[in-house]
mmCIF file of C-alpha atoms in Angstrom:
data_model
loop_
_atom_site.group_PDB
_atom_site.id
_atom_site.type_symbol
_atom_site.label_atom_id
_atom_site.label_comp_id
_atom_site.label_asym_id
_atom_site.label_seq_id
_atom_site.Cartn_x
_atom_site.Cartn_y
_atom_site.Cartn_z
ATOM 1 C CA MET A 1 2.150 14.995 -6.811
ATOM 2 C CA MET A 2 5.409 13.307 -6.593
ATOM 3 C CA GLU A 3 3.439 10.110 -4.886
ATOM 4 C CA MET A 4 1.376 10.230 -8.648
ATOM 5 C CA LEU A 5 3.948 10.786 -10.429
ATOM 6 C CA GLN A 6 5.819 7.355 -9.244
ATOM 7 C CA THR A 7 2.926 5.516 -9.486
ATOM 8 C CA ILE A 8 2.542 6.102 -12.787
ATOM 9 C CA TRP A 9 6.535 5.303 -13.740
ATOM 10 C CA THR A 10 5.449 2.448 -11.606
ATOM 11 C CA ALA A 11 2.608 0.766 -13.608
ATOM 12 C CA LEU A 12 4.375 2.016 -16.938
ATOM 13 C CA THR A 13 7.720 0.067 -15.896
ATOM 14 C CA THR A 14 6.932 -3.154 -14.597
ATOM 15 C CA GLU A 15 5.518 -5.670 -15.616
ATOM 16 C CA ASN A 16 1.226 -5.121 -15.922
ATOM 17 C CA ALA A 17 -0.664 -7.032 -18.670
ATOM 18 C CA GLU A 18 -3.655 -4.841 -18.473
ATOM 19 C CA LEU A 19 -2.073 -1.687 -19.298
ATOM 20 C CA THR A 20 -0.395 -3.263 -21.603
ATOM 21 C CA SER A 21 -3.213 -4.539 -23.495
ATOM 22 C CA MET A 22 -4.604 -0.533 -23.353
ATOM 23 C CA VAL A 23 -1.037 0.272 -25.099
ATOM 24 C CA ILE A 24 -1.914 -2.181 -27.888
ATOM 25 C CA ILE A 25 -5.388 -0.442 -28.910
ATOM 26 C CA PRO A 26 -3.550 3.049 -30.622
ATOM 27 C CA LEU A 27 -0.678 1.136 -31.488
ATOM 28 C CA ALA A 28 -2.828 -1.502 -33.735
ATOM 29 C CA PHE A 29 -4.444 1.312 -35.557
ATOM 30 C CA ILE A 30 -0.741 2.299 -36.497
ATOM 31 C CA GLU A 31 0.334 -0.932 -37.302
ATOM 32 C CA VAL A 32 -2.376 -1.429 -39.848
ATOM 33 C CA PHE A 33 -2.420 1.818 -41.330
ATOM 34 C CA ILE A 34 2.040 1.124 -42.330
ATOM 35 C CA SER A 35 1.385 -2.738 -43.251
ATOM 36 C CA MET A 36 -1.180 -0.763 -45.777
ATOM 37 C CA LEU A 37 1.282 0.976 -46.753
ATOM 38 C CA LEU A 38 3.987 -1.529 -47.294
ATOM 39 C CA PHE A 39 1.927 -4.033 -49.589
ATOM 40 C CA SER A 40 0.222 -1.269 -51.009
ATOM 41 C CA VAL A 41 3.661 0.035 -52.679
ATOM 42 C CA ILE A 42 5.844 -3.710 -52.732
ATOM 43 C CA LEU A 43 2.910 -4.845 -54.685
ATOM 44 C CA ASN A 44 1.585 -1.832 -56.653
ATOM 45 C CA ILE A 45 -2.158 -2.174 -55.612
ATOM 46 C CA LYS A 46 -3.797 0.781 -55.652
ATOM 47 C CA VAL A 47 -5.858 2.114 -52.756
ATOM 48 C CA THR A 48 -8.158 4.753 -52.706
ATOM 49 C CA LYS A 49 -8.475 7.474 -49.596
ATOM 50 C CA LYS A 50 -12.312 5.997 -48.517
ATOM 51 C CA GLN A 51 -10.853 1.828 -48.954
ATOM 52 C CA GLY A 52 -7.950 2.798 -46.613
ATOM 53 C CA PHE A 53 -10.311 4.433 -44.138
ATOM 54 C CA ILE A 54 -12.220 1.685 -44.400
ATOM 55 C CA TYR A 55 -9.572 -0.885 -44.064
ATOM 56 C CA VAL A 56 -7.976 0.718 -41.224
ATOM 57 C CA LEU A 57 -11.023 0.638 -39.437
ATOM 58 C CA SER A 58 -12.796 -2.561 -39.789
ATOM 59 C CA ILE A 59 -9.270 -4.479 -39.518
ATOM 60 C CA THR A 60 -8.388 -3.304 -36.317
ATOM 61 C CA LEU A 61 -11.400 -2.923 -34.830
ATOM 62 C CA TYR A 62 -11.683 -6.635 -35.381
ATOM 63 C CA ILE A 63 -7.863 -6.778 -33.799
ATOM 64 C CA ILE A 64 -8.600 -4.695 -30.619
ATOM 65 C CA ILE A 65 -12.107 -6.629 -30.494
ATOM 66 C CA SER A 66 -10.374 -10.307 -30.954
ATOM 67 C CA ARG A 67 -7.906 -9.504 -28.634
ATOM 68 C CA PHE A 68 -9.794 -8.943 -25.808
ATOM 69 C CA PHE A 69 -12.402 -11.899 -26.522
ATOM 70 C CA ILE A 70 -10.942 -14.762 -28.889
ATOM 71 C CA PRO A 71 -8.230 -16.376 -26.343
ATOM 72 C CA ASN A 72 -4.641 -17.006 -28.249
ATOM 73 C CA PRO A 73 -3.724 -18.996 -30.685
ATOM 74 C CA PHE A 74 -7.071 -18.949 -31.802
ATOM 75 C CA ASN A 75 -7.043 -14.874 -32.547
ATOM 76 C CA ALA A 76 -3.817 -15.279 -34.835
ATOM 77 C CA PHE A 77 -5.318 -17.567 -37.253
ATOM 78 C CA LEU A 78 -8.921 -15.428 -37.574
ATOM 79 C CA ASN A 79 -6.613 -12.256 -37.604
ATOM 80 C CA ILE A 80 -5.354 -13.917 -40.946
ATOM 81 C CA ILE A 81 -7.819 -15.190 -42.353
ATOM 82 C CA VAL A 82 -9.697 -11.395 -41.847
ATOM 83 C CA PHE A 83 -6.800 -9.486 -43.167
ATOM 84 C CA PHE A 84 -6.832 -12.030 -46.456
ATOM 85 C CA LEU A 85 -10.765 -11.175 -46.352
ATOM 86 C CA GLY A 86 -9.889 -7.450 -45.868
ATOM 87 C CA ASN A 87 -7.581 -7.320 -48.689
ATOM 88 C CA ILE A 88 -9.767 -9.378 -51.171
ATOM 89 C CA PHE A 89 -12.789 -7.375 -50.131
ATOM 90 C CA ILE A 90 -12.454 -3.932 -48.838
ATOM 91 C CA LEU A 91 -9.249 -3.478 -51.353
ATOM 92 C CA LYS A 92 -10.112 -5.729 -54.544
ATOM 93 C CA SER A 93 -7.149 -7.552 -55.029
ATOM 94 C CA ASN A 94 -6.762 -10.951 -56.041
ATOM 95 C CA ILE A 95 -6.030 -14.189 -54.587
ATOM 96 C CA PHE A 96 -2.657 -13.823 -55.320
ATOM 97 C CA LYS A 97 -2.471 -10.640 -53.616
ATOM 98 C CA GLY A 98 -4.089 -11.632 -50.696
ATOM 99 C CA ILE A 99 -1.412 -14.153 -49.946
ATOM 100 C CA LEU A 100 1.339 -11.864 -50.613
ATOM 101 C CA VAL A 101 -0.907 -8.918 -48.836
ATOM 102 C CA LEU A 102 -0.484 -11.420 -45.502
ATOM 103 C CA ALA A 103 3.582 -12.412 -46.039
ATOM 104 C CA VAL A 104 4.947 -9.490 -46.890
ATOM 105 C CA PRO A 105 4.412 -7.133 -43.201
ATOM 106 C CA PHE A 106 4.546 -10.969 -41.606
ATOM 107 C CA ILE A 107 8.046 -11.531 -42.858
ATOM 108 C CA SER A 108 9.018 -8.007 -42.386
ATOM 109 C CA THR A 109 7.942 -7.403 -38.908
ATOM 110 C CA ILE A 110 9.596 -11.139 -37.593
ATOM 111 C CA LEU A 111 12.402 -9.838 -39.496
ATOM 112 C CA LEU A 112 12.165 -6.503 -37.271
ATOM 113 C CA GLU A 113 11.472 -7.849 -34.001
ATOM 114 C CA LEU A 114 14.217 -11.043 -34.372
ATOM 115 C CA ILE A 115 16.938 -7.728 -34.817
ATOM 116 C CA PHE A 116 15.440 -6.368 -31.659
ATOM 117 C CA SER A 117 14.947 -8.864 -29.548
ATOM 118 C CA ARG A 118 18.478 -8.766 -29.827
ATOM 119 C CA ILE A 119 19.362 -5.521 -29.176
ATOM 120 C CA TYR A 120 17.038 -5.365 -26.705
ATOM 121 C CA PHE A 121 18.835 -8.059 -24.974
ATOM 122 C CA ILE A 122 21.997 -6.818 -25.799
ATOM 123 C CA ILE A 123 21.162 -2.774 -23.866
ATOM 124 C CA PHE A 124 18.588 -4.719 -20.899
ATOM 125 C CA ASN A 125 19.961 -7.806 -20.399
ATOM 126 C CA THR A 126 16.744 -9.004 -20.001
ATOM 127 C CA ASP A 127 14.608 -11.451 -22.545
ATOM 128 C CA TYR A 128 12.557 -9.374 -25.233
ATOM 129 C CA VAL A 129 9.458 -11.751 -24.175
ATOM 130 C CA LEU A 130 9.062 -10.276 -20.177
ATOM 131 C CA GLY A 131 10.009 -7.296 -21.756
ATOM 132 C CA MET A 132 7.543 -6.853 -23.923
ATOM 133 C CA ASN A 133 5.072 -7.437 -21.573
ATOM 134 C CA ILE A 134 5.921 -3.481 -20.095
ATOM 135 C CA PRO A 135 3.922 -1.143 -21.427
ATOM 136 C CA LEU A 136 6.838 1.613 -21.476
ATOM 137 C CA HIS A 137 9.312 -1.220 -23.425
ATOM 138 C CA ARG A 138 6.083 -2.596 -25.417
ATOM 139 C CA LEU A 139 4.903 1.174 -26.837
ATOM 140 C CA ILE A 140 8.760 1.693 -27.612
ATOM 141 C CA GLY A 141 9.649 -0.794 -29.258
ATOM 142 C CA THR A 142 6.467 -1.276 -31.091
ATOM 143 C CA LEU A 143 7.034 2.758 -32.332
ATOM 144 C CA LEU A 144 10.765 2.361 -33.695
ATOM 145 C CA MET A 145 9.662 -0.631 -34.952
ATOM 146 C CA TYR A 146 7.060 0.543 -36.981
ATOM 147 C CA LEU A 147 9.444 3.598 -37.841
ATOM 148 C CA CYS A 148 11.579 1.505 -39.176
ATOM 149 C CA LEU A 149 9.070 -0.055 -41.275
ATOM 150 C CA PHE A 150 7.532 3.071 -42.025
ATOM 151 C CA ILE A 151 10.959 4.647 -43.470
ATOM 152 C CA PHE A 152 12.009 1.603 -45.175
#
């Protein structure tokens, strides 16, 4: 029993790209949902439950598929296009709000990651990018960032 717990703990606390990719799957749902809440409140976009469900499900599925099958940085460019088109066609907003929908969560996330990277470096005395390859650190850091986005 102790060996199994030690193996699990080692997998969670050491760099593990495969496990980190698996952790991203449930976090994608949270990210899309919180981003939708953020821009719908800030930009006063009315989102019905049906539109919200379709938006979160379709964008999340695309993120998961693109993460595994489209190499970086191409998936980042395609993600921007899909987010924009999803906002235009699913949430029925105009082009200007579609551009703002991309900007609001992007800028908020960048600012929070900048703050968290500094705090992370102070606490763990290691690089933030290296730390985000450790599944447990990635999970905790990402959930804290989403919690801050959700609260504010």
